Short mmCIF file of C-alpha atoms (C1' of nucleotides) in Angstrom, two decimals:
data_model
loop_
_atom_site.label_atom_id
_atom_site.label_comp_id
_atom_site.label_asym_id
_atom_site.label_seq_id
_atom_site.Cartn_x
_atom_site.Cartn_y
_atom_site.Cartn_z
CA MET A 1 6.57 5.00 -13.53
CA GLY A 2 7.25 1.81 -11.55
CA ILE A 3 10.88 2.83 -11.12
CA THR A 4 12.28 3.73 -7.71
CA LYS A 5 14.34 6.93 -7.32
CA SER A 6 17.15 5.03 -5.56
CA GLU A 7 19.80 7.65 -6.23
CA GLU A 8 17.90 10.09 -4.03
CA PHE A 9 18.44 7.96 -0.93
CA THR A 10 21.45 6.82 1.07
CA ALA A 11 23.27 3.56 0.45
CA GLN A 12 22.06 2.29 3.82
CA GLN A 13 18.45 3.16 3.09
CA ASN A 14 18.71 1.38 -0.26
CA GLU A 15 20.34 -1.70 1.28
CA VAL A 16 17.80 -1.98 4.07
CA ALA A 17 14.99 -1.54 1.56
CA ALA A 18 16.48 -4.24 -0.69
CA ILE A 19 16.69 -6.70 2.20
CA ALA A 20 13.15 -5.86 3.35
CA LYS A 21 11.88 -6.21 -0.19
CA ALA A 22 13.45 -9.66 -0.41
CA LEU A 23 11.61 -10.63 2.79
CA GLY A 24 8.43 -9.07 1.42
CA HIS A 25 6.91 -12.29 0.12
CA PRO A 26 5.43 -15.08 2.25
CA ALA A 27 7.25 -17.76 0.25
CA ARG A 28 10.57 -16.11 1.01
CA VAL A 29 9.68 -15.76 4.69
CA ALA A 30 8.80 -19.47 4.64
CA ILE A 31 12.16 -20.29 3.04
CA MET A 32 14.04 -18.34 5.72
CA GLN A 33 12.07 -20.12 8.45
CA PHE A 34 12.74 -23.49 6.84
CA LEU A 35 16.48 -22.81 6.61
CA MET A 36 16.43 -21.76 10.27
CA GLY A 37 14.67 -24.93 11.33
CA VAL A 38 16.73 -27.61 9.59
CA ASP A 39 19.91 -28.80 11.16
CA SER A 40 21.99 -28.94 8.02
CA CYS A 41 21.44 -26.32 5.36
CA ILE A 42 19.31 -28.60 3.21
CA CYS A 43 18.99 -27.73 -0.45
CA GLY A 44 16.18 -28.64 -2.79
CA ASP A 45 14.00 -29.97 -0.02
CA ILE A 46 12.65 -26.44 -0.07
CA VAL A 47 10.91 -27.26 -3.34
CA ASN A 48 9.15 -30.18 -1.64
CA GLU A 49 8.20 -28.10 1.38
CA LEU A 50 6.63 -25.15 -0.38
CA PRO A 51 3.40 -25.09 -2.43
CA LEU A 52 5.05 -23.53 -5.48
CA ALA A 53 6.59 -24.92 -8.66
CA GLN A 54 10.31 -25.51 -8.90
CA PRO A 55 11.08 -22.56 -11.21
CA THR A 56 9.19 -20.26 -8.87
CA ILE A 57 11.19 -21.44 -5.84
CA SER A 58 14.39 -21.07 -7.83
CA GLN A 59 13.45 -17.47 -8.59
CA HIS A 60 12.66 -16.72 -4.93
CA LEU A 61 16.00 -18.25 -3.86
CA LYS A 62 17.75 -16.03 -6.38
CA GLU A 63 16.17 -12.93 -4.88
CA LEU A 64 17.12 -13.93 -1.34
CA LYS A 65 20.65 -14.55 -2.60
CA ASN A 66 20.81 -11.21 -4.41
CA ALA A 67 19.78 -9.44 -1.22
CA GLY A 68 22.57 -11.30 0.61
CA LEU A 69 20.16 -13.08 2.93
CA ILE A 70 21.27 -16.57 1.93
CA GLN A 71 24.18 -18.16 0.14
CA GLY A 72 24.39 -21.36 -1.83
CA SER A 73 27.20 -23.82 -2.36
CA VAL A 74 27.43 -26.68 -4.82
CA GLU A 75 27.16 -30.16 -3.29
CA GLY A 76 27.48 -32.73 -6.05
CA ASN A 77 24.59 -32.09 -8.40
CA ALA A 78 22.55 -30.43 -5.67
CA ILE A 79 22.87 -26.95 -4.20
CA CYS A 80 23.01 -26.23 -0.49
CA TYR A 81 21.56 -22.97 0.74
CA CYS A 82 22.01 -21.40 4.12
CA VAL A 83 21.36 -18.19 5.98
CA ASN A 84 23.81 -15.30 5.83
CA HIS A 85 23.94 -14.02 9.38
CA GLU A 86 25.85 -10.81 8.74
CA THR A 87 23.12 -9.48 6.45
CA ILE A 88 20.39 -10.29 8.94
CA ASN A 89 22.35 -8.63 11.73
CA ARG A 90 22.88 -5.50 9.68
CA PHE A 91 19.17 -5.39 8.86
CA LEU A 92 18.09 -5.99 12.46
CA GLY A 93 20.44 -3.23 13.59
CA VAL A 94 18.72 -0.62 11.45
CA VAL A 95 15.15 -1.80 12.04
CA THR A 96 15.69 -1.94 15.80
CA LEU A 97 16.41 1.79 15.68
CA PHE A 98 12.92 2.38 14.30
CA GLN A 99 11.91 1.92 17.90
CA SER A 100 12.42 5.58 18.70
CA LYS A 101 14.56 6.45 21.68
CA LYS A 102 12.07 8.99 23.01
CA LYS A 103 11.57 8.72 26.76
CA PHE A 104 8.13 10.29 26.66
CA LYS A 105 5.21 9.79 24.36
CA SER A 106 4.49 12.61 21.92
CA ALA A 107 1.42 14.75 22.32
CA CYS A 108 -0.43 13.40 19.32
CA CYS A 109 -0.10 9.60 19.29
CA MET B 1 0.80 -13.72 -12.95
CA GLY B 2 1.94 -11.00 -10.56
CA ILE B 3 -0.37 -12.31 -7.86
CA THR B 4 0.97 -13.86 -4.68
CA LYS B 5 -0.43 -17.21 -3.49
CA SER B 6 -1.06 -15.83 0.01
CA GLU B 7 -3.59 -18.46 0.99
CA GLU B 8 -0.86 -21.11 0.76
CA PHE B 9 1.09 -19.59 3.64
CA THR B 10 0.46 -19.01 7.34
CA ALA B 11 -1.03 -15.80 8.73
CA GLN B 12 2.28 -15.06 10.41
CA GLN B 13 4.24 -15.53 7.20
CA ASN B 14 1.83 -13.25 5.38
CA GLU B 15 1.98 -10.59 8.09
CA VAL B 16 5.77 -10.60 8.28
CA ALA B 17 5.94 -10.42 4.49
CA ALA B 18 3.49 -7.50 4.42
CA ILE B 19 5.55 -5.57 6.97
CA ALA B 20 8.79 -6.33 5.13
CA LYS B 21 7.21 -5.31 1.85
CA ALA B 22 6.19 -1.98 3.37
CA LEU B 23 9.81 -1.46 4.44
CA GLY B 24 10.98 -2.53 0.99
CA HIS B 25 11.36 0.94 -0.46
CA PRO B 26 14.10 3.45 0.42
CA ALA B 27 11.60 6.30 0.78
CA ARG B 28 9.67 4.32 3.36
CA VAL B 29 12.87 3.42 5.22
CA ALA B 30 13.71 7.14 5.19
CA ILE B 31 10.27 7.99 6.59
CA MET B 32 10.71 5.51 9.44
CA GLN B 33 14.15 6.92 10.22
CA PHE B 34 12.77 10.44 10.14
CA LEU B 35 9.95 9.57 12.52
CA MET B 36 12.46 7.94 14.83
CA GLY B 37 14.70 11.00 14.82
CA VAL B 38 12.22 13.78 15.55
CA ASP B 39 11.17 14.44 19.09
CA SER B 40 7.50 14.99 18.42
CA CYS B 41 5.82 12.93 15.76
CA ILE B 42 5.98 15.67 13.14
CA CYS B 43 3.56 15.42 10.26
CA GLY B 44 3.90 16.89 6.79
CA ASP B 45 7.49 17.90 7.37
CA ILE B 46 8.16 14.53 5.81
CA VAL B 47 7.13 16.00 2.47
CA ASN B 48 9.77 18.72 2.88
CA GLU B 49 12.43 16.22 3.95
CA LEU B 50 12.09 13.73 1.14
CA PRO B 51 12.89 14.24 -2.55
CA LEU B 52 9.49 13.10 -3.74
CA ALA B 53 6.26 14.88 -4.62
CA GLN B 54 3.49 15.23 -2.06
CA PRO B 55 1.12 12.65 -3.60
CA THR B 56 3.97 10.13 -3.70
CA ILE B 57 4.75 10.65 0.00
CA SER B 58 1.08 10.39 0.82
CA GLN B 59 0.97 7.05 -0.96
CA HIS B 60 4.04 5.76 0.89
CA LEU B 61 2.55 6.85 4.22
CA LYS B 62 -0.62 4.97 3.36
CA GLU B 63 1.35 1.79 2.76
CA LEU B 64 3.23 2.11 6.03
CA LYS B 65 -0.09 2.69 7.77
CA ASN B 66 -1.72 -0.31 6.09
CA ALA B 67 1.13 -2.51 7.27
CA GLY B 68 0.60 -1.18 10.81
CA LEU B 69 4.07 0.36 10.99
CA ILE B 70 2.82 3.87 11.66
CA GLN B 71 -0.38 5.53 12.76
CA GLY B 72 -1.70 9.00 12.07
CA SER B 73 -3.89 11.30 14.10
CA VAL B 74 -5.59 14.50 13.03
CA GLU B 75 -4.11 17.69 14.47
CA GLY B 76 -6.14 20.63 13.21
CA ASN B 77 -5.80 20.56 9.45
CA ALA B 78 -2.53 18.66 9.61
CA ILE B 79 -1.92 14.99 10.29
CA CYS B 80 0.54 13.67 12.81
CA TYR B 81 2.22 10.35 12.10
CA CYS B 82 4.19 8.23 14.48
CA VAL B 83 5.73 4.79 14.77
CA ASN B 84 3.70 1.80 15.92
CA HIS B 85 6.02 -0.05 18.26
CA GLU B 86 4.01 -3.23 18.64
CA THR B 87 4.21 -3.98 14.92
CA ILE B 88 7.95 -3.40 14.82
CA ASN B 89 8.42 -5.65 17.84
CA ARG B 90 6.40 -8.40 16.30
CA PHE B 91 8.41 -8.14 13.09
CA LEU B 92 11.76 -8.07 14.91
CA GLY B 93 10.73 -11.12 16.88
CA VAL B 94 10.26 -13.22 13.77
CA VAL B 95 13.27 -11.92 11.85
CA THR B 96 15.55 -12.43 14.84
CA LEU B 97 14.69 -16.13 14.65
CA PHE B 98 16.14 -16.25 11.14
CA GLN B 99 19.44 -16.32 12.99
CA SER B 100 19.40 -20.07 13.30
CA LYS B 101 19.93 -21.56 16.71
CA LYS B 102 22.43 -24.14 15.45
CA LYS B 103 25.42 -24.49 17.72
CA PHE B 104 27.67 -25.78 14.96
CA LYS B 105 28.14 -24.68 11.40
CA SER B 106 26.75 -26.97 8.74
CA ALA B 107 29.00 -28.93 6.49
CA CYS B 108 28.34 -26.97 3.35
CA CYS B 109 28.32 -23.25 4.19
"C1'" DT C 1 -17.68 32.86 2.77
"C1'" DT C 2 -13.58 33.27 0.28
"C1'" DT C 3 -8.87 31.99 0.61
"C1'" DC C 4 -5.05 29.50 2.34
"C1'" DT C 5 -2.79 25.36 3.99
"C1'" DA C 6 -2.34 20.41 4.57
"C1'" DT C 7 -3.33 16.02 3.05
"C1'" DA C 8 -5.76 12.46 0.25
"C1'" DT C 9 -7.54 10.52 -4.05
"C1'" DT C 10 -7.82 9.73 -9.02
"C1'" DG C 11 -5.93 8.54 -13.33
"C1'" DC C 12 -2.36 7.09 -15.98
"C1'" DA C 13 2.22 5.82 -18.10
"C1'" DA C 14 6.41 3.28 -17.19
"C1'" DT C 15 8.22 -0.47 -15.05
"C1'" DA C 16 8.53 -4.49 -11.76
"C1'" DT C 17 6.85 -8.79 -9.73
"C1'" DT C 18 4.72 -13.35 -9.59
"C1'" DA C 19 3.98 -17.80 -11.34
"C1'" DC C 20 4.91 -21.51 -14.24
"C1'" DG C 21 5.55 -24.44 -18.65
"C1'" DA C 22 9.17 -25.42 -21.52
"C1'" DT C 23 13.74 -25.96 -21.85
"C1'" DA C 24 18.70 -25.77 -20.65
"C1'" DT C 25 22.62 -27.22 -17.80
"C1'" DA C 26 25.34 -30.18 -15.16
"C1'" DA C 27 26.65 -33.74 -12.06
"C1'" DA C 28 25.41 -38.73 -10.72
"C1'" DT C 29 23.93 -43.15 -12.00
"C1'" DT C 30 23.22 -46.86 -14.98
"C1'" DA D 1 26.84 -42.85 -23.89
"C1'" DA D 2 22.14 -42.72 -22.32
"C1'" DT D 3 19.33 -41.75 -18.33
"C1'" DT D 4 18.15 -39.82 -14.13
"C1'" DT D 5 18.23 -36.11 -10.70
"C1'" DA D 6 18.73 -31.32 -9.23
"C1'" DT D 7 18.66 -26.72 -10.33
"C1'" DA D 8 18.64 -22.60 -13.37
"C1'" DT D 9 17.02 -19.82 -17.22
"C1'" DC D 10 13.76 -18.18 -20.79
"C1'" DG D 11 9.50 -16.56 -22.26
"C1'" DT D 12 5.21 -14.86 -21.24
"C1'" DA D 13 0.58 -13.66 -19.20
"C1'" DA D 14 -1.56 -11.52 -15.26
"C1'" DT D 15 -1.08 -8.30 -11.90
"C1'" DA D 16 1.30 -4.87 -8.77
"C1'" DT D 17 4.22 -0.84 -7.88
"C1'" DT D 18 6.14 3.77 -8.56
"C1'" DG D 19 5.71 8.54 -9.45
"C1'" DC D 20 3.29 12.56 -10.35
"C1'" DA D 21 -0.08 16.09 -12.38
"C1'" DA D 22 -4.57 17.23 -11.62
"C1'" DT D 23 -8.01 17.47 -8.55
"C1'" DA D 24 -10.71 16.72 -4.30
"C1'" DT D 25 -11.38 17.39 0.65
"C1'" DA D 26 -11.30 19.62 4.96
"C1'" DG D 27 -9.93 22.56 8.66
"C1'" DA D 28 -7.83 27.42 9.64
"C1'" DA D 29 -7.42 32.07 8.73
"C1'" DA D 30 -8.82 36.19 6.65
#
DNA sequence: TTTCTATATTGCAATATTACGATATAAATT
DNA sequence: AATTTATATCGTAATATTGCAATATAGAAA
């Protein structure tokens, strides 16, 4: 079908999946790393940094924004993007728990 | 096109994206949480836990395995899956860095 | 060896994603 | 006002994902 049965899962599972999905493209990982590295939250320099056309970058930024991973603010005729720490923290919190709390290894693995 | 320009990005960016992509579906988040919760690395109980058909679960497990997030071992005629901690650690390491190390907030956000 | 149980694979329809040229929008500059 | 600069949106082709019925595989039990 190509359609996810979202309603069958919890809100947290859907949110974590949405964030992970947004990070599930190397260009978007590169954008996050770029935003981390620059001192001010530089805007369209991302387009110059990445090997993709401007509309493609714009689309990737939109997806990161929809997932709550970044936010943008208008600066003159440019737009300034930066990382949204709360979202990343929430995501890290859940993924960290994937490290099971078992003290002993299971029999099989 | 629907095809990602992987060769334009670093191996690390591609690996992180692949792991994130594997976590980018609520069913696969649910599987990871289930594996974390059970004491032994229970196998096909996942099929009973999740609201999806057996072939669909099998496909999701395959994707988690391909991304290195879980591993399976044969136990009689069943298969026992469990979490691969190294992969999760590697992923957490990179995503944690998305929390920029800036001491001061930028002007715009 | 037939049957049962557990899991994987195949095939396919519905839908989503990726990439980008063309074009729109909107503020800054001339 | 016309032009430049920065970003977003639209439209579309190529490809990927999701879900499952049907079927295959393989070990266990009868």
